[in-house]
Amino acid sequence: MRLLIVEDEDLLRAQLVKALADAGFVVDSAGDGESGLFQARECDYDAAIIDLGLPKINGIELIKTIRQDGKNFPILILTARDNWTDKVEGLDCGADDYVVKPFQIEEIKARLNALVRRAAGFSKPTLDFAGLSLDTTAKRLSVNDEEVELTAYEYKVLEYLMLHPGKVVSKTELTEHLYDQDYDRDSNVLEVFIRRLRQKLDPDESLKPIDTIRGQGYRFIVPANNVPANKV
Amino acid sequence: MFQPTRSKGPYSLQTRLVLAFGVLLILFLGLAGFVLDRAFKESVAAAVEERLQLQVYALLGVAEPDEEGFFLPDLEEARFSQINSGLYGFILDAEGNEVWRSPSALDVNLEEANFMSQDVAPGQTVFGNMETPEQGSLAYADYGTYWSSLDQEFSFIVLESVEPTDAEIREFQSNLYLWFGGLALLLSIAQFLLLRWGLKPLQQLAMEVSSIEAGEKDQVEQGYPPELEAVSKNLNLLIKSERERQGRYRTTLGDLAHSLKTPLAVIAGIVDQVREKNQANGADGKTELLELDEQLERMNQIVSYQLKRATRSEKSRHLGLSIQVLPVVEKIINALQKVYLDKSVTVLRQLQEQAVFHGEESDLMELCGNLLDNAFKYCHGQIMVKVSNQDSRLIIEVEDDGDGIAEQDREWVLQRGTRGDTLKSGQGIGLAVTVDIVSSYKGEISIDKSELGGASIRVSFQV
């Protein structure tokens, strides 16, 4: 999951970047509203954390502009101003949730996961497909009620595919959302991950959960148990 | 003894004007009455003297001396001949012996008369008054004359009762009192009406200011007399600058919150990092970190709670407006629906349009935000919001279908003065802030069991 953090306090931004990168997010960050807007326009993000008190362009304006640009990724507001006037204004102008400073990093992680999942149309923290169940809170996969071990990168790939079921996801898109920009984008590595995932998800090759569309990318094609109709 | 402070303060304008005008009225009418009375009495006295002088001349004209004294054959004035008529004539010689008295004066005793000892030069008249037991108060004219045929000086004296002139004066005086009394009454009424008319703009101004204080008005209207126009203009400026000052104050405190909370967030992050490092190294120190966490949380709650209190203005100092309640409630519900999307909460509404709140919009926002946030947080899927204006009270009721608040906890939860630093960790300051806002507006708050099954919190304010 590629994440944008816009926070002007250097220490706090560094903490957030580290904690969320450790949690498996690919994190970009900006120290003011202007560079935040530049980043948001440049990249395709899965979610953003935006502080309301930002230099150059304030948080509210930044969120408004991002929404006007047609970007729909979920936005989590960070605010020191714990009053309803500010919260309502932030949510009103296009943010999806808020966290009041100071906060526990665990809370930010939980909120972000929920926002990403919700944006994909899932209302529960567990993504249920026929025979497959991915617990996004505990980051665990069960196949036919049996837990299956996944590496961090395997989990990331699977989660991304499961959050976009039925949609063709290109290798470039996957790389962009799963790796840092300076990472060597070797598509062979991705192919290896997909092959391993197929083995783990479907050892007897009866389900065939991931489709390869030649020249375009991959598609997760297992019928979902709890996906809204418009998302399939 | 205790005296209400008001009576010790400066006199009201009305009192000042009434007092000043009253004193002036009494002085003016009293002085005028005194002067008129004096003038009338003097003119009456002059008339009496003139009459007496004429009577003296009348006696002189008919007086003829004989051996025994004087003989006055035909007195034209009948009252000289009628006994005790009130007009009496005497002639005395130079030694003061009586030489003649008019028939009317048969009963008059002259022994106590002081003019008996007077020596009046010929051609002179002396006027005076005397009291007699039988004839009452008498005015007299004593005229000295030299009778050449007798080579002797005589005094011709005429006395007249003052009874009729006294009656005349009394009547004049009672007329005077009547007229002046009427005049005083008329002037007092005129003064009352004038004062009311003159002070009316002041009363109007006071009423406008109190309605601004009650939040019904934004500023003082124009159209006052020139003297007050300056006051009303300055008042408007004051109100405006007061509002701006409140705004600045709030912004400053908001900035303070911002600048305090970001370092708190950083410290919390560092604690997390240290914890992870310790875990990686297998070192202990968990309890210390937990305590640090707890203290951070407490600091945060204290800062939040006190800043919320400080940024809220006191009701008594409000120069606020009437706020429509429904748009605020809808805005908050919309925002919360977003935050609690996973719960897919159904919000039932019983909202009376035109319901208004007198005070700061931010206070209403805070109040509704906290009540609704609690309802969204603790409900299982249904919320009921009721807003109405009843019997000049604004009533806001928020109910949910959650587990509710146990009866024994309700009083404790609502206790006024539950301070931020005595709150238990994780309890949240939402309800404490709500209770604070309600009490600062002198409203009421109560907790009940909702028909939906959960808690029902009811807040009401005087409108």
XYZ file of C-alpha atoms in Angstrom:
695
model
C 0.000 0.000 0.000
C 1.453 3.321 -0.995
C 0.889 6.018 1.571
C 1.439 9.792 1.584
C 2.205 11.569 4.844
C 2.020 15.362 4.951
C 3.215 16.677 8.320
C 5.338 19.744 9.004
C 6.887 18.661 12.300
C 10.090 16.865 11.216
C 10.400 14.552 14.217
C 6.778 13.506 14.092
C 6.947 12.938 10.328
C 10.070 10.807 10.696
C 8.369 8.733 13.415
C 5.282 8.200 11.304
C 7.300 7.275 8.233
C 9.357 4.757 10.165
C 6.458 3.194 12.047
C 4.251 2.870 8.975
C 7.067 1.602 6.755
C 7.712 -1.025 9.429
C 4.036 -1.881 9.266
C 4.378 -2.696 5.569
C 3.320 0.535 3.912
C 5.304 2.136 1.130
C 5.588 5.647 2.484
C 6.178 9.002 0.782
C 6.258 12.126 2.865
C 6.079 15.891 2.499
C 6.788 18.685 4.961
C 4.371 21.312 3.662
C 1.122 21.604 1.784
C 2.683 22.581 -1.517
C 5.017 19.599 -1.844
C 2.207 17.441 -0.433
C -0.016 18.517 -3.305
C 2.778 17.908 -5.802
C 3.249 14.355 -4.497
C -0.468 13.647 -4.468
C -0.694 14.677 -8.122
C 2.435 12.771 -9.101
C 1.654 9.374 -7.614
C -1.282 7.032 -7.237
C -1.760 6.548 -3.492
C -3.855 4.107 -1.524
C -4.227 6.507 1.392
C -2.909 9.765 2.833
C -2.302 11.181 6.293
C -2.603 14.966 6.312
C -1.926 17.311 9.204
C -4.363 20.239 9.294
C -1.857 22.866 10.394
C 0.497 22.949 7.434
C 2.681 25.735 6.050
C 2.154 27.112 2.504
C -1.137 25.337 1.819
C -3.120 24.417 4.907
C -4.540 20.942 5.373
C -8.144 21.840 4.563
C -7.151 23.534 1.301
C -4.876 20.633 0.413
C -7.658 18.091 0.906
C -10.107 20.223 -1.095
C -7.651 20.515 -3.974
C -6.857 16.806 -3.954
C -10.562 16.012 -4.123
C -11.116 18.565 -6.882
C -8.394 16.818 -8.848
C -10.582 13.721 -8.724
C -8.348 11.720 -6.397
C -10.486 9.416 -4.273
C -7.974 7.719 -2.019
C -8.966 7.835 1.669
C -7.541 10.673 3.744
C -6.866 10.563 7.465
C -6.654 13.960 9.151
C -4.149 14.573 11.902
C -5.199 17.481 14.072
C -4.057 19.090 17.260
C -7.265 21.105 17.432
C -9.613 18.814 19.248
C -12.826 20.669 18.550
C -15.824 19.719 16.517
C -15.821 22.797 14.333
C -12.431 21.777 12.883
C -13.233 18.072 12.738
C -16.511 18.640 10.920
C -14.882 21.102 8.529
C -12.153 18.587 7.708
C -14.553 15.708 7.173
C -16.859 17.980 5.230
C -14.199 19.022 2.751
C -13.339 15.450 1.792
C -11.373 13.703 4.532
C -12.584 10.315 5.727
C -11.451 10.088 9.326
C -9.509 12.032 11.922
C -7.011 11.334 14.671
C -6.333 13.887 17.379
C -2.785 14.522 18.510
C -1.118 13.079 20.448
C -1.919 9.579 19.273
C -0.756 6.008 19.594
C 0.879 4.797 16.418
C -1.215 1.627 16.690
C -4.329 3.729 16.343
C -3.041 5.297 13.136
C -2.252 1.884 11.712
C -5.686 0.541 12.604
C -7.472 3.557 11.153
C -5.426 3.431 7.951
C -6.100 -0.257 7.425
C -9.794 0.298 7.970
C -9.815 3.242 5.527
C -8.004 1.315 2.784
C -10.279 -1.680 3.240
C -13.389 0.499 3.298
C -12.272 2.329 0.183
C -12.087 -1.040 -1.544
C -15.644 -1.713 -0.437
C -15.077 -4.180 2.401
C -16.982 -3.473 5.582
C -15.214 -6.058 7.742
C -11.511 -6.314 8.582
C -11.420 -9.855 7.185
C -11.506 -10.247 3.421
C -13.526 -13.409 2.765
C -13.431 -15.211 -0.545
C -14.525 -18.750 -1.258
C -12.149 -20.867 0.802
C -9.728 -17.945 1.305
C -9.769 -15.543 4.209
C -7.289 -12.707 4.765
C -7.321 -11.105 8.205
C -6.044 -7.588 7.573
C -5.713 -6.835 11.289
C -3.551 -9.795 12.205
C -2.156 -10.002 8.660
C -2.926 -13.722 8.431
C -4.156 -15.905 5.593
C -6.255 -19.016 6.032
C -6.992 -21.408 3.231
C -9.956 -23.685 3.979
C -9.700 -22.621 7.658
C -6.055 -23.573 7.848
C -3.494 -20.881 8.494
C -0.902 -20.408 5.774
C 2.410 -18.635 6.380
C 3.131 -15.677 4.083
C 6.248 -13.507 3.795
C 5.752 -9.746 4.164
C 5.961 -9.172 0.402
C 3.672 -12.072 -0.412
C 1.138 -10.645 1.997
C 1.389 -7.193 0.396
C 0.832 -8.541 -3.098
C -2.100 -10.691 -2.039
C -3.723 -7.921 -0.007
C -3.465 -5.527 -2.933
C -4.967 -8.028 -5.351
C -7.735 -8.961 -2.918
C -8.620 -5.308 -2.376
C -9.077 -4.943 -6.118
C -10.953 -8.135 -6.956
C -11.877 -8.716 -10.593
C -9.721 -5.810 -11.686
C -6.696 -6.234 -13.906
C -3.688 -5.002 -11.938
C -0.595 -4.274 -14.014
C 2.898 -5.135 -12.863
C 3.740 -1.444 -12.834
C 0.786 -0.685 -10.576
C 1.802 -3.463 -8.219
C 5.398 -2.275 -8.092
C 4.333 1.295 -7.512
C 2.074 0.397 -4.631
C 4.354 -2.131 -3.028
C 7.867 -0.803 -3.417
C 9.739 2.354 -2.739
C 10.496 4.512 -5.725
C 14.188 3.788 -5.643
C 13.648 0.052 -5.502
C 14.951 -1.892 -8.468
C 11.828 -2.726 -10.373
C 12.615 -6.164 -11.545
C 9.408 -7.702 -12.837
C 10.864 -11.147 -12.469
C 10.747 -10.789 -8.698
C 7.060 -10.077 -8.957
C 6.513 -13.146 -11.089
C 8.239 -15.199 -8.434
C 5.921 -13.801 -5.741
C 2.858 -14.573 -7.821
C 4.003 -18.124 -8.481
C 4.646 -18.730 -4.779
C 1.273 -17.237 -3.866
C -0.493 -19.506 -6.324
C 1.181 -22.503 -4.713
C 0.206 -21.411 -1.226
C -3.355 -20.417 -2.019
C -4.147 -23.302 -4.263
C -1.835 -26.275 -3.714
C -4.006 -28.713 -5.664
C -4.703 -26.230 -8.489
C -8.475 -26.481 -8.132
C -9.243 -22.820 -7.379
C -6.911 -20.898 -9.732
C -7.330 -17.625 -7.807
C -4.932 -15.429 -9.779
C -5.309 -15.013 -13.489
C -2.431 -13.871 -15.686
C -3.528 -11.594 -18.522
C -0.749 -11.587 -20.973
C 0.809 -8.217 -21.535
C -1.536 -6.533 -19.030
C -1.101 -7.988 -15.581
C -2.885 -10.050 -12.950
C -6.457 -10.456 -11.830
C -7.889 -11.913 -8.617
C -10.929 -13.880 -9.684
C -12.237 -15.763 -6.656
C -15.925 -14.997 -5.911
C -16.130 -12.911 -2.774
C -18.353 -13.570 0.232
C -18.615 -9.991 1.407
C -17.781 -7.730 -1.505
C -20.337 -5.151 -2.565
C -21.802 -5.893 -5.993
C -20.485 -2.716 -7.597
C -16.931 -3.680 -6.791
C -16.967 -7.057 -8.586
C -26.955 47.687 58.500
C -26.902 46.091 55.109
C -27.964 48.380 52.323
C -28.465 47.276 48.746
C -25.552 48.703 46.795
C -27.842 50.216 44.212
C -29.266 52.823 46.584
C -25.726 53.928 47.416
C -24.780 54.474 43.807
C -25.157 57.699 41.886
C -28.688 59.013 41.469
C -30.470 58.095 38.271
C -30.916 60.757 35.596
C -34.634 60.713 36.259
C -34.116 61.302 39.978
C -31.650 64.101 39.294
C -34.000 65.880 36.930
C -37.031 65.395 39.178
C -35.130 66.671 42.209
C -33.666 69.684 40.405
C -36.940 70.598 38.785
C -38.830 70.079 42.045
C -36.505 72.355 44.005
C -36.709 74.953 41.254
C -40.487 74.726 41.203
C -40.784 75.188 44.957
C -38.314 78.098 44.970
C -39.950 79.848 42.036
C -43.560 79.411 43.122
C -42.696 80.204 46.763
C -40.855 83.390 45.876
C -43.524 84.495 43.423
C -46.209 83.829 46.010
C -44.306 85.737 48.665
C -43.798 88.769 46.393
C -47.387 88.822 45.221
C -48.636 88.513 48.790
C -46.398 91.353 49.928
C -47.449 93.607 47.062
C -51.101 92.987 47.646
C -50.824 93.624 51.383
C -48.926 96.867 50.776
C -51.462 98.119 48.285
C -54.279 97.271 50.668
C -52.463 99.086 53.492
C -51.925 102.137 51.263
C -55.603 102.181 50.385
C -56.521 102.053 54.061
C -54.208 104.977 54.829
C -55.650 107.004 52.011
C -59.172 106.349 53.255
C -58.243 107.302 56.808
C -56.599 110.519 55.585
C -59.762 111.401 53.698
C -61.855 110.812 56.802
C -59.482 113.059 58.768
C -60.003 115.814 56.188
C -63.747 115.261 56.386
C -63.640 115.792 60.159
C -61.447 118.879 59.762
C -63.858 120.298 57.211
C -66.850 120.267 59.492
C -65.153 120.943 62.866
C -66.232 124.156 64.657
C -64.741 125.100 67.986
C -67.027 126.068 70.881
C -66.536 126.718 74.621
C -66.490 123.111 75.583
C -64.314 121.999 72.753
C -65.339 121.183 69.207
C -68.695 120.860 67.604
C -69.072 118.765 64.467
C -72.644 119.348 63.285
C -73.274 117.285 60.139
C -70.998 114.364 59.588
C -71.553 113.013 56.109
C -70.157 109.637 56.922
C -72.997 107.720 58.616
C -70.593 105.300 60.261
C -69.359 108.070 62.599
C -72.883 108.310 64.030
C -73.599 104.619 64.364
C -72.297 103.066 67.564
C -69.494 100.480 67.184
C -69.677 100.858 63.407
C -65.961 100.265 63.002
C -65.116 103.906 62.130
C -64.267 106.201 64.977
C -63.204 109.846 65.229
C -61.384 111.709 68.039
C -60.008 115.188 68.655
C -57.342 115.610 71.332
C -55.726 118.784 72.585
C -51.998 119.362 72.954
C -51.975 117.775 76.407
C -53.673 114.701 75.066
C -57.046 115.379 76.643
C -60.024 114.303 74.675
C -61.985 117.259 73.319
C -64.401 115.374 71.104
C -65.316 111.821 70.054
C -67.689 110.662 67.393
C -70.995 109.098 68.516
C -69.786 105.764 67.100
C -66.896 105.743 69.563
C -68.952 105.842 72.766
C -67.644 102.475 73.895
C -64.050 102.909 72.790
C -61.515 102.940 75.577
C -58.603 105.163 74.610
C -56.467 104.644 77.683
C -54.269 102.016 76.093
C -53.943 103.791 72.767
C -50.316 104.620 72.160
C -51.020 107.620 69.994
C -52.243 109.402 73.159
C -48.631 110.141 74.062
C -47.601 111.025 70.523
C -46.831 114.556 69.659
C -47.656 115.098 66.008
C -46.438 118.291 64.377
C -49.121 120.411 62.636
C -49.736 119.288 59.063
C -48.263 115.860 59.719
C -50.093 112.494 59.712
C -48.921 109.438 61.609
C -50.402 106.067 60.703
C -50.456 103.013 62.921
C -52.251 99.975 64.248
C -53.578 99.132 67.695
C -55.349 96.334 69.484
C -58.452 96.974 71.553
C -60.279 94.394 73.644
C -63.748 95.346 72.422
C -63.279 96.599 68.882
C -60.466 94.281 67.883
C -57.660 95.378 65.588
C -57.830 99.002 64.450
C -55.842 101.121 61.993
C -55.477 104.785 62.791
C -54.395 108.107 61.294
C -53.236 110.811 63.681
C -53.213 114.275 62.117
C -51.693 117.271 63.904
C -53.181 120.750 63.299
C -52.834 124.285 64.634
C -56.115 126.092 65.302
C -55.310 129.794 64.963
C -58.603 131.103 66.387
C -57.937 129.164 69.599
C -54.160 129.502 69.343
C -53.868 125.832 70.217
C -52.667 122.597 68.649
C -55.007 119.621 68.251
C -54.807 116.072 67.013
C -57.528 114.777 64.687
C -57.633 111.014 64.899
C -59.606 108.516 62.809
C -59.663 104.790 63.609
C -61.059 102.096 61.460
C -61.505 98.389 62.064
C -59.150 96.296 59.869
C -61.582 93.376 59.878
C -62.890 93.939 56.294
C -59.409 94.451 54.808
C -58.078 91.380 56.653
C -60.887 89.354 55.118
C -59.981 90.764 51.720
C -56.325 89.710 52.201
C -57.323 86.262 53.363
C -59.447 85.754 50.296
C -56.632 86.936 48.054
C -54.248 84.527 49.777
C -56.516 81.532 49.444
C -56.993 82.357 45.770
C -53.241 82.626 45.407
C -52.682 79.187 47.017
C -55.300 77.629 44.784
C -53.821 78.994 41.585
C -50.253 78.229 42.508
C -51.187 74.709 43.635
C -52.873 74.106 40.305
C -49.882 75.540 38.505
C -47.475 73.297 40.451
C -49.565 70.235 39.608
C -49.694 71.167 35.936
C -45.951 71.786 35.794
C -45.249 68.498 37.553
C -47.308 66.583 35.007
C -45.593 68.466 32.202
C -42.231 67.623 33.739
C -43.118 63.934 33.998
C -44.161 63.804 30.359
C -41.100 65.753 29.241
C -38.798 63.431 31.158
C -40.385 60.367 29.648
C -40.096 61.795 26.187
C -36.568 63.029 26.750
C -35.252 59.846 28.366
C -37.009 57.471 25.991
C -34.011 57.009 23.660
C -31.887 56.076 26.673
C -34.363 53.403 27.733
C -34.523 52.148 24.184
C -30.731 51.934 24.084
C -30.691 49.967 27.343
C -33.282 47.576 25.938
C -31.296 47.101 22.748
C -28.130 46.380 24.665
C -29.897 43.792 26.802
C -31.327 42.121 23.722
C -27.832 42.006 22.236
C -26.672 40.392 25.441
C -29.483 37.858 25.153
C -28.274 37.091 21.666
C -31.379 38.304 19.850
C -29.542 41.087 18.097
C -26.228 41.612 16.441
C -25.682 45.318 17.021
C -27.327 48.555 18.117
C -29.569 50.070 15.459
C -28.987 53.549 14.106
C -31.414 56.470 14.409
C -30.736 57.804 17.879
C -30.680 61.519 18.797
C -27.312 63.141 18.019
C -26.194 63.041 21.671
C -26.696 59.252 21.796
C -25.629 58.571 18.235
C -21.999 58.736 19.340
C -22.688 56.289 22.171
C -24.511 53.815 19.942
C -21.815 54.016 17.295
C -19.086 53.404 19.848
C -21.116 50.603 21.367
C -21.263 48.897 17.996
C -17.533 49.322 17.605
C -17.018 47.867 21.076
C -19.214 44.872 20.292
C -17.342 44.306 17.067
C -13.936 44.566 18.679
C -15.088 42.326 21.518
C -16.127 39.685 19.006
C -12.825 40.018 17.205
C -10.977 39.837 20.504
C -12.824 36.643 21.412
C -11.938 35.241 18.023
C -8.275 36.152 18.430
C -8.239 34.715 21.938
C -9.621 31.467 20.628
C -7.145 31.339 17.758
C -4.291 31.986 20.154
C -5.410 29.200 22.438
C -5.918 26.906 19.460
C -2.362 27.635 18.392
C -1.228 26.898 21.915
C -2.980 23.530 21.751
C -1.358 22.850 18.431
C 2.095 23.701 19.626
C 1.710 21.655 22.820
C 0.203 18.604 21.234
C 2.682 18.059 18.461
C 5.588 17.658 20.937
C 3.356 15.336 22.968
C 2.829 13.245 19.828
C 6.569 13.204 19.230
C 7.261 12.041 22.795
C 4.636 9.312 22.427
C 6.400 8.209 19.245
C 9.761 8.119 20.984
C 8.275 6.000 23.763
C 7.084 3.569 21.097
C 10.506 3.434 19.498
C 12.219 2.838 22.838
C 9.765 0.066 23.591
C 10.501 -1.630 20.296
C 14.224 -1.290 20.819
C 13.925 -2.762 24.299
C 11.936 -5.645 22.952
C 14.532 -6.280 20.261
C 17.342 -6.210 22.832
C 15.386 -8.314 25.243
C 15.764 -5.564 27.845
C 13.117 -4.830 30.425
C 11.684 -1.455 31.408
C 8.152 -2.098 30.261
C 6.544 -0.748 33.423
C 8.442 2.528 33.209
C 7.348 2.976 29.623
C 3.763 2.157 30.526
C 3.890 4.782 33.266
C 5.359 7.263 30.836
C 2.498 6.469 28.462
C -0.044 6.995 31.217
C 1.459 10.322 32.207
C 1.502 11.445 28.575
C -2.143 10.528 28.271
C -2.944 12.473 31.443
C -1.049 15.520 30.207
C -2.914 15.331 26.967
C -6.277 15.115 28.701
C -5.480 18.033 30.999
C -4.335 20.187 28.080
C -7.371 19.272 25.997
C -9.877 19.768 28.751
C -8.515 23.046 30.051
C -8.112 24.465 26.559
C -11.661 23.530 25.726
C -12.813 25.293 28.863
C -10.693 28.346 28.149
C -11.695 28.732 24.534
C -15.333 28.617 25.454
C -16.667 32.007 26.405
C -18.832 32.474 29.442
C -22.514 32.863 28.746
C -22.687 36.089 30.710
C -20.163 37.658 28.358
C -21.898 36.571 25.223
C -22.490 39.010 22.496
C -23.780 36.206 20.399
C -26.505 35.443 17.958
C -29.326 33.016 17.445
C -27.962 29.893 15.816
C -30.148 27.554 13.806
C -29.697 24.145 15.415
C -30.636 21.818 12.555
C -27.833 22.642 10.081
C -25.276 22.090 12.847
C -26.815 18.732 13.803
C -26.962 17.586 10.164
C -23.353 18.602 9.537
C -22.147 16.587 12.516
C -24.277 13.562 11.598
C -22.818 13.648 8.065
C -19.281 13.828 9.412
C -19.860 11.023 11.917
C -21.511 8.791 9.310
C -18.200 8.975 7.479
C -16.116 8.144 10.540
C -18.360 5.289 11.662
C -19.022 3.983 8.156
C -18.339 0.390 9.244
C -21.158 0.470 11.782
C -23.717 1.632 9.183
C -25.709 3.535 11.794
C -29.345 4.414 11.142
C -30.134 7.906 12.435
C -33.783 8.563 13.254
C -34.667 12.247 13.363
C -37.406 14.173 15.108
C -36.238 17.671 14.295
C -38.301 20.792 14.657
C -37.274 23.331 12.072
C -36.492 26.856 13.281
C -35.158 25.517 16.567
C -32.600 28.086 17.718
C -29.761 28.227 20.207
C -28.633 31.524 21.777
C -24.868 31.523 22.039
C -21.673 30.707 20.232
C -21.920 28.354 17.289
C -18.712 26.640 18.395
C -20.331 25.795 21.748
C -23.358 24.269 20.046
C -21.031 22.371 17.702
C -19.023 21.038 20.648
C -22.167 20.064 22.553
C -23.842 18.250 19.653
C -20.518 16.786 18.489
C -19.805 15.188 21.850
C -23.360 13.902 22.363
C -23.609 12.451 18.860
C -20.082 11.040 18.892
C -20.872 9.134 22.095
C -24.115 7.874 20.566
C -22.327 6.697 17.386
C -19.572 5.122 19.466
C -21.811 3.194 21.854
C -24.805 2.342 19.661
C -25.349 -1.019 18.037
C -26.804 0.453 14.890
C -29.540 2.939 15.716
C -29.600 6.514 16.978
C -32.477 8.874 17.614
C -31.982 12.657 17.570
C -34.740 14.968 18.789
C -34.548 18.752 18.609
C -37.426 21.003 19.580
C -38.399 24.385 20.992
C -40.908 23.815 23.778
C -42.251 26.373 26.258
C -39.410 28.747 25.365
C -36.818 26.038 25.964
C -34.522 24.421 23.433
C -34.446 20.668 23.964
C -31.839 18.408 22.378
C -32.182 14.695 23.003
C -29.796 12.027 21.734
C -30.648 8.348 22.206
C -28.933 5.155 21.157
C -29.562 1.412 21.200
C -26.326 0.568 22.985
C -25.845 -0.827 26.476
C -26.878 2.417 28.196
C -25.547 3.969 31.384
C -26.309 2.144 34.630
C -28.588 4.045 36.970
C -26.040 4.195 39.801
C -23.439 5.719 37.450
C -25.616 8.487 36.003
C -25.197 11.028 38.762
C -21.476 10.462 38.908
C -21.159 10.858 35.151
C -22.990 14.181 35.220
C -21.333 15.584 38.328
C -20.481 19.179 37.693
C -16.861 19.953 38.375
C -15.598 16.571 37.240
C -12.184 17.905 36.450
C -10.035 16.974 33.507
C -7.177 15.847 35.704
C -9.369 13.559 37.776
C -10.749 11.700 34.791
C -9.715 8.129 34.447
C -7.537 7.334 31.495
C -9.488 6.431 28.385
C -12.705 7.819 29.763
C -12.679 10.686 27.304
C -13.472 14.267 28.052
C -16.518 14.509 25.801
C -19.208 14.268 28.434
C -17.304 16.398 30.954
C -17.034 19.136 28.320
C -20.727 18.769 27.503
C -21.663 19.147 31.165
C -19.445 22.228 31.347
C -21.065 23.865 28.334
C -24.560 23.098 29.627
C -23.841 24.622 33.011
C -22.169 27.700 31.541
C -25.423 28.362 29.656
C -27.434 27.598 32.806
C -29.061 24.691 31.022
C -30.032 21.272 32.287
C -28.738 17.827 31.419
C -30.148 14.450 32.377
C -29.540 10.813 31.535
C -32.331 8.317 31.096
C -33.017 4.995 29.502
C -33.926 5.257 25.850
C -36.841 3.518 24.179
C -34.207 2.217 21.781
C -32.639 0.345 24.685
C -29.502 2.412 25.321
C -28.763 5.760 26.908
C -30.880 8.851 26.358
C -29.158 12.149 27.084
C -31.369 15.173 27.269
C -30.111 18.749 27.279
C -32.304 21.821 27.605
C -31.693 25.576 27.541
C -33.751 28.648 28.201
C -34.331 30.370 24.862
